[in-house]
Coordinates of C-alpha atoms in Angstrom, one line a residue:
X1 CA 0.0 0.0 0.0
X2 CA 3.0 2.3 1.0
X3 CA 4.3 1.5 -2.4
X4 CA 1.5 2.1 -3.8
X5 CA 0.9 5.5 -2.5
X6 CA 4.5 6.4 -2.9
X7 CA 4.0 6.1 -7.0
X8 CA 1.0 8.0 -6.9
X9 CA 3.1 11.0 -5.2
X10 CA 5.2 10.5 -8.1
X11 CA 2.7 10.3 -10.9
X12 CA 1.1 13.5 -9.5
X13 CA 4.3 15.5 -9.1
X14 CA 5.3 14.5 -12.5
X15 CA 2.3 15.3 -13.6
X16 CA 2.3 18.9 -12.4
X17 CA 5.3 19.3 -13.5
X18 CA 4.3 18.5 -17.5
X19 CA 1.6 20.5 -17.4
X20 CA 3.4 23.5 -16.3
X21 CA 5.8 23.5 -18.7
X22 CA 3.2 22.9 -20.8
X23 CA 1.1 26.3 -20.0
X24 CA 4.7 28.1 -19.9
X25 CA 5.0 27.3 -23.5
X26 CA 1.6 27.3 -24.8
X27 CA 0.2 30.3 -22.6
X28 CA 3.1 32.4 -20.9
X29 CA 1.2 35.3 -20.6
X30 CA -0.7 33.3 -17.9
X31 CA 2.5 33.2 -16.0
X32 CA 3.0 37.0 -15.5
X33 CA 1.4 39.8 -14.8
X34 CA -0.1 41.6 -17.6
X35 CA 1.3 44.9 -18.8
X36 CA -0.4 47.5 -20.3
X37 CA 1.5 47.4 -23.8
X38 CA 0.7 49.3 -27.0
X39 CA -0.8 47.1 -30.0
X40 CA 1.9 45.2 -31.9
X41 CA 1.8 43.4 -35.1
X42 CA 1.7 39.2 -35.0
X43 CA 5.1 38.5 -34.7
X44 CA 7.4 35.1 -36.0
X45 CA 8.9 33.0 -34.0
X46 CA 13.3 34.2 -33.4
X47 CA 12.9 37.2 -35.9
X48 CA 10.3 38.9 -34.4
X49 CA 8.6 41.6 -37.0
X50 CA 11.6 41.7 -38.9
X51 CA 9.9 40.3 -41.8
X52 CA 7.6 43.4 -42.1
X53 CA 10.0 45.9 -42.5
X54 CA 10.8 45.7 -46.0
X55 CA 13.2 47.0 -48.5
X56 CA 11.3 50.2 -47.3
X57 CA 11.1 50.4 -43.8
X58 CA 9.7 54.0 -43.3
X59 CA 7.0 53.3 -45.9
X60 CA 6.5 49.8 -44.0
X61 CA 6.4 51.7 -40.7
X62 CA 4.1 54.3 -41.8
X63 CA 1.4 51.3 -43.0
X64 CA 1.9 49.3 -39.9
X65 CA 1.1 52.6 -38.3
X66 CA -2.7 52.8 -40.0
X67 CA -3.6 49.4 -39.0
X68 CA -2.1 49.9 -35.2
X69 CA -1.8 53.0 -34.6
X70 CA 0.4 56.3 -33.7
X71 CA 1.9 54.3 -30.7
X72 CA 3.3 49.9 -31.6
X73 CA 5.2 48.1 -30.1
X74 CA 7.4 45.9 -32.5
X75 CA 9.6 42.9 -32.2
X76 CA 13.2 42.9 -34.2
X77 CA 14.1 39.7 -33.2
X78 CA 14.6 39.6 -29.5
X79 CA 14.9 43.7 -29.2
X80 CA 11.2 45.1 -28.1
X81 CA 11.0 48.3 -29.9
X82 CA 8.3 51.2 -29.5
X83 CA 7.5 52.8 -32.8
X84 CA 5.7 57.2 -32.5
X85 CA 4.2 57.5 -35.6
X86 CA 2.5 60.5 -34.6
X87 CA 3.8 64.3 -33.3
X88 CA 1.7 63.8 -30.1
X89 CA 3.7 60.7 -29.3
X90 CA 7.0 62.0 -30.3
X91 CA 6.6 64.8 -28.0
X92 CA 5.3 62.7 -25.2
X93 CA 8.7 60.7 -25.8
X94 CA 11.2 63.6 -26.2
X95 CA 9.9 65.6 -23.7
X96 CA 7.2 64.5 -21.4
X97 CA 9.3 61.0 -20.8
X98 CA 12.7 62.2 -21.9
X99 CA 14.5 60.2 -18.9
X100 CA 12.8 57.1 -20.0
X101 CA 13.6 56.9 -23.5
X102 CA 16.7 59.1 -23.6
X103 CA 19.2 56.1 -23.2
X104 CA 21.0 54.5 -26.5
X105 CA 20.8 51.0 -27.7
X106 CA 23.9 48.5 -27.4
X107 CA 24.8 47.6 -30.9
X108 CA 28.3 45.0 -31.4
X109 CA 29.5 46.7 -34.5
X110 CA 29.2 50.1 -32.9
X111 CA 30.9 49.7 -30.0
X112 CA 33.5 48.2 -32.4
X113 CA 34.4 50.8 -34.7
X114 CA 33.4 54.0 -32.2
X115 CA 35.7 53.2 -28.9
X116 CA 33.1 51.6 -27.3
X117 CA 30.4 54.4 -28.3
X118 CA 31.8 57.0 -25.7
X119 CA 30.7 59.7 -28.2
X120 CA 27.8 62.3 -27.8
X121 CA 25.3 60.4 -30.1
X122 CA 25.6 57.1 -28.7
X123 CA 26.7 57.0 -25.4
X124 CA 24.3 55.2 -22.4
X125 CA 22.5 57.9 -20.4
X126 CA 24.9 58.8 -17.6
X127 CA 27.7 60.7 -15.8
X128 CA 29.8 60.0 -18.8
X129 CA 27.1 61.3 -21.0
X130 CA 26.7 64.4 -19.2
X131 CA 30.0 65.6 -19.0
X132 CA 30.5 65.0 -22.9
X133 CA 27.6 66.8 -23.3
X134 CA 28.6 69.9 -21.3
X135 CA 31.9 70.1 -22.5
X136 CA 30.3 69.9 -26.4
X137 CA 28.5 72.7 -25.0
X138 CA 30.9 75.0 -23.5
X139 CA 34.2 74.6 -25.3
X140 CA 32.8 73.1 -28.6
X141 CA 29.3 74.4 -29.6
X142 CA 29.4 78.2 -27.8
X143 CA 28.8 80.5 -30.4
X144 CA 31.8 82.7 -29.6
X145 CA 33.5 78.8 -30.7
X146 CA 31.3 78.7 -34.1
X147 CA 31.6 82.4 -35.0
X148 CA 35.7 81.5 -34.5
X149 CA 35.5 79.0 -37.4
X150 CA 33.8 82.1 -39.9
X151 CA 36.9 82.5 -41.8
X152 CA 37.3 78.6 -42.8
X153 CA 33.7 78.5 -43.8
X154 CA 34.3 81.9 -46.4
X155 CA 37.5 80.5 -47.6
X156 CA 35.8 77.2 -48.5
X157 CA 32.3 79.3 -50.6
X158 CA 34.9 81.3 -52.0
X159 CA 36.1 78.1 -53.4
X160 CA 32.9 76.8 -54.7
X161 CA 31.7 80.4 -55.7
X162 CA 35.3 80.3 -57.8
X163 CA 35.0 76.4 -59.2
X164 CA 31.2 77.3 -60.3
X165 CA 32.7 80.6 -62.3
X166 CA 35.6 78.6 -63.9
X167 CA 33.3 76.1 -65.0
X168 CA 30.8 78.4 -67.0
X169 CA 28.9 76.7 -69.7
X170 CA 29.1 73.1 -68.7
X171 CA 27.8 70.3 -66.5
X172 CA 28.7 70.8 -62.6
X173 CA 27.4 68.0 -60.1
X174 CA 26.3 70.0 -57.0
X175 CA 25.6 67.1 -55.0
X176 CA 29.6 66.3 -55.3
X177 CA 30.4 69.6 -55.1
X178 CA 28.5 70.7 -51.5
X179 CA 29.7 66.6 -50.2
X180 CA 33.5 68.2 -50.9
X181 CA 32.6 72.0 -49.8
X182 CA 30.8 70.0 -46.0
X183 CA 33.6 67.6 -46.0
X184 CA 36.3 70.4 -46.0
X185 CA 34.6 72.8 -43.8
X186 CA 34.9 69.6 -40.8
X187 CA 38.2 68.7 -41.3
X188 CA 39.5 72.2 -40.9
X189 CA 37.5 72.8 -38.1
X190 CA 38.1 68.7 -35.9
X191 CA 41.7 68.4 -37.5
X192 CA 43.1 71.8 -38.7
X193 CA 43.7 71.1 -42.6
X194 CA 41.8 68.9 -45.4
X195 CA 42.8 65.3 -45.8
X196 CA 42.1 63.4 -49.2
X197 CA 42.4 59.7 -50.5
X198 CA 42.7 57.8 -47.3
X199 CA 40.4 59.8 -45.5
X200 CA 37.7 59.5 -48.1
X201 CA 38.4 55.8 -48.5
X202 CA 38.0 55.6 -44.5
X203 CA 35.0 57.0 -44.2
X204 CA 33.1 55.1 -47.1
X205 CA 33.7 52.0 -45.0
X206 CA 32.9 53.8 -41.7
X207 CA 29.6 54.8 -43.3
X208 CA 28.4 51.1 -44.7
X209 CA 29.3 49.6 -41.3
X210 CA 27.1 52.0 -39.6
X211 CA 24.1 51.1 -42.1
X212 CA 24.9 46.9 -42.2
X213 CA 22.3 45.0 -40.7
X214 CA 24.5 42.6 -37.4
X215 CA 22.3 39.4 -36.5
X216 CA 24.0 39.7 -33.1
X217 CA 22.4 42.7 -32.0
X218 CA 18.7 41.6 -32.6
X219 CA 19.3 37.9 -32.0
X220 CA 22.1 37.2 -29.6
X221 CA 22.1 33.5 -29.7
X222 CA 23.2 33.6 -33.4
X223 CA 25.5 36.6 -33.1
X224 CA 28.2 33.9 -34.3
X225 CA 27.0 34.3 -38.2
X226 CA 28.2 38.4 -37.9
X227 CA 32.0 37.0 -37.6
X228 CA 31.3 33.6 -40.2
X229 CA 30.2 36.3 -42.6
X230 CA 33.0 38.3 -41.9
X231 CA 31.2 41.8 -40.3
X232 CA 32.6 41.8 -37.3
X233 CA 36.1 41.3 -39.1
X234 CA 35.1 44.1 -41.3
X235 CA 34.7 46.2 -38.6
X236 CA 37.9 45.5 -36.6
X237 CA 39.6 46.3 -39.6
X238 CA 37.9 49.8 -40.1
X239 CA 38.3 50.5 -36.6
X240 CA 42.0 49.6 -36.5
X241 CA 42.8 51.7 -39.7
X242 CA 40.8 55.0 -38.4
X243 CA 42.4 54.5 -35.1
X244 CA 45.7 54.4 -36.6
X245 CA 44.8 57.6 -38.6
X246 CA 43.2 59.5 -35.7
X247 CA 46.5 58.5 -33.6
X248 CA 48.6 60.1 -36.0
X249 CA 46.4 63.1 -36.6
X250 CA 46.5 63.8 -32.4
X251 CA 50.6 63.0 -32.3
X252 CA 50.7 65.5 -34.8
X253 CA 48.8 68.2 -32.7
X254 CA 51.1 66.9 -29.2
X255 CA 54.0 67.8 -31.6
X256 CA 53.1 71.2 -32.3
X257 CA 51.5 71.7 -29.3
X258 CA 55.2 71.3 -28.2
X259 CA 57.0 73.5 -30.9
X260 CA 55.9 76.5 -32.5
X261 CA 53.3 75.3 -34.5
X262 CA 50.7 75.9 -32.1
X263 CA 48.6 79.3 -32.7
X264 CA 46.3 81.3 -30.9
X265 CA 43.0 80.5 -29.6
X266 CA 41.5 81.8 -32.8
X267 CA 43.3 79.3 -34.8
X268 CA 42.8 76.3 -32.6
X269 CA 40.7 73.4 -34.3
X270 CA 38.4 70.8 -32.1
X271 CA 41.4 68.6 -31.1
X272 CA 43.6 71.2 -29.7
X273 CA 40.3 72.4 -27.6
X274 CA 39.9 68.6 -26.8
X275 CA 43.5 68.1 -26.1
X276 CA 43.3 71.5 -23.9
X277 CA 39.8 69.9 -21.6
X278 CA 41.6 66.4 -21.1
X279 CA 44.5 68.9 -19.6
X280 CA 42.7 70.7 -17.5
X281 CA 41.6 68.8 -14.2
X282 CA 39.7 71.0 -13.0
X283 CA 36.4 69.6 -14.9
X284 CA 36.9 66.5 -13.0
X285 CA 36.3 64.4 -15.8
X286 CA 38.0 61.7 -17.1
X287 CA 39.0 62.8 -20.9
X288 CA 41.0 59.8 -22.4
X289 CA 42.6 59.8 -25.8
X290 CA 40.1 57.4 -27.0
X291 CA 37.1 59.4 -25.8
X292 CA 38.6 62.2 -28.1
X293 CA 39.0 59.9 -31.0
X294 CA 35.2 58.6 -30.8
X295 CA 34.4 62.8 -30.3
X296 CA 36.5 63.6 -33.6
X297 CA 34.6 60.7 -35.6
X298 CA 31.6 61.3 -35.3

C-alpha cells in the first residue's frame, strides 16, 4: 500500500510538472502579470517583425502605423522596440518621458568601430554622458566657438563660388560639389587642414558599417554568423585603420603643441580644444585619448 501510495506522489508531481511547462510554453502570458503594452503586429517565432520591415522600412512603418496606430510596439528579433508614428507621441517621448527613452541601444558593431560608443550620439544615459555633453557645449558648440571657425567656412564658398565661375557653360554635379565643400569645412574645423584619398576611403567603410544589418544585435544567440560572414572582421579592420589615422592626426597636434606650430586660440581646431579639456583637471572628468577619437569621428 505504501508503495502504492508512494507512486501515486510520483505520478502526481510528474504530472504537475508536464503541465506547467506545458502552460509556460503554450500560454506564458498566464505566467506574468499583464502589462499594459501598445498594440503590436503578430510577430514570427526568433525574428520577431523583422519580416515586415521591408526594403522600405519607413513606408512599412508608416502602413503598420494605420492598422495599429500612432503608438506599436514591434519585435526585431529579441529587441522590443516602440514605434511614434505621430507628433503627439513624439513629444510625449522627447519631452514629457525624456528620462525614459533618452538612453541609447547597445549595438556589437558600434561599440567596435566607435571606442566603445563613448561619443555624444551614442553613449548610455549617464555621468559620462553628461559631461561629454557639457563640454560639447561650452568649449565646442558656444557661439563665440562657431563664430571663431567664420573664416574657414568663407574661404571654402569662396572656393565653390570660384569652381562654379571657372566652369561656365558646362555640366557641374552640385551634390559632389556641396559633399567636398561639408567635408572640408569639418576637417579644418576637428583636424586643422583637409585630408584626401585615405580619408575619403575611411569614411566610405565607416559609413556602410554603420548602415549593415549585425544578426547579433537583434538575436544574440546567433551573433556567431556576424564573424562567419566576416562583419565583425570588417569592422575591426575599419576601426583599426581609423584608429591608426586618428593616432597620427592627435601626435601631430602633441607635436606642435610642443614646438611653435601651435597658434592662438583663434586658430585652434576641435582637437587642440579637446587636447586643452583632457589637460585641465579642474572639470573633473576623465578625458582619455580614446574618448577624443570617438568625439572627432563622429
Amino acid at each position: 500500500m505504501e508503495n502504492f501510495q508512494s507512486l501515486q506522489t510520483l505520478l502526481f508531481l510528474l504530472s504537475s510538472i508536464i503541465l506547467m511547462i506545458f502552460i509556460r510554453l503554450k500560454f506564458p502570458f498566464y505566467l506574468r502579470t499583464r502589462k499594459n503594452l501598445p498594440p503590436s503586429p503578430r510577430k514570427l517565432p526568433i525574428i520577431g517583425n523583422l519580416h515586415q520591415l521591408g526594403s522600405c522600412p519607413h513606408r512599412s512603418l508608416h502602413a503598420l502605423s494605420q492598422k495599429h496606430g500612432p503608438l506599436m510596439l514591434l519585435h526585431f528579433g529579441s529587441v522590443a522596440t516602440l514605434v511614434a508614428s505621430s507628433a503627439k507621441a513624439a513629444q510625449e517621448i522627447l519631452k514629457t518621458h525624456d528620462l525614459s527613452f533618452c538612453s541609447r541601444p547597445n549595438f556589437k558593431v558600434l561599440n567596435i568601430i566607435l571606442y566603445g560608443c563613448k561619443n555624444i550620439a551614442l553613449s548610455p544615459y549617464g555621468e559620462h554622458w553628461r559631461q561629454l555633453k557639457s563640454v560639447a557645449v561650452i568649449h565646442l558648440l558656444s557661439n563665440t566657438r562657431v563664430k571663431s571657425f567664420q573664416k574657414v567656412r568663407e574661404q571654402e564658398l569662396g572656393l565653390v563660388i570660384a569652381m562654379l565661375e571657372k566652369s561656365s557653360g558646362s555640366l557641374v554635379d552640385i551634390s559632389a560639389l556641396l559633399l567636398s565643400f561639408s567635408n572640408r569645412i569639418t576637417c579644418k574645423v576637428a583636424m586643422g587642414r583637409t585630408y584626401d584619398g585615405k580619408l575619403i576611403h575611411l569614411l566610405n567603410q565607416f559609413l556602410d558599417m554603420l548602415i549593415v544589418f549585425n544578426v547579433g544585435s537583434y538575436i544574440p544567440w546567433l551573433g556567431w554568423v556576424d564573424r562567419l560572414s566576416g562583419l565583425v572582421g570588417r569592422a575591426e579592420k575599419n576601426a583599426k585603420e581609423f584608429d591608426e589615422f586618428l593616432e597620427s592626426i592627435i601626435e601631430e597636434h602633441v607635436n606642435n603643441r610642443r614646438g611653435d606650430g601651435y597658434g592662438s586660440e583663434e586658430e585652434q581646431n576641435f582637437i587642440d580644444i579637446l587636447l586643452d579639456v583632457q589637460k585641465d583637471k579642474a572639470t573633473g572628468f576623465t578625458f582619455d585619448k580614446d574618448t577624443i577619437k570617438a568625439v572627432i569621428l563622429v
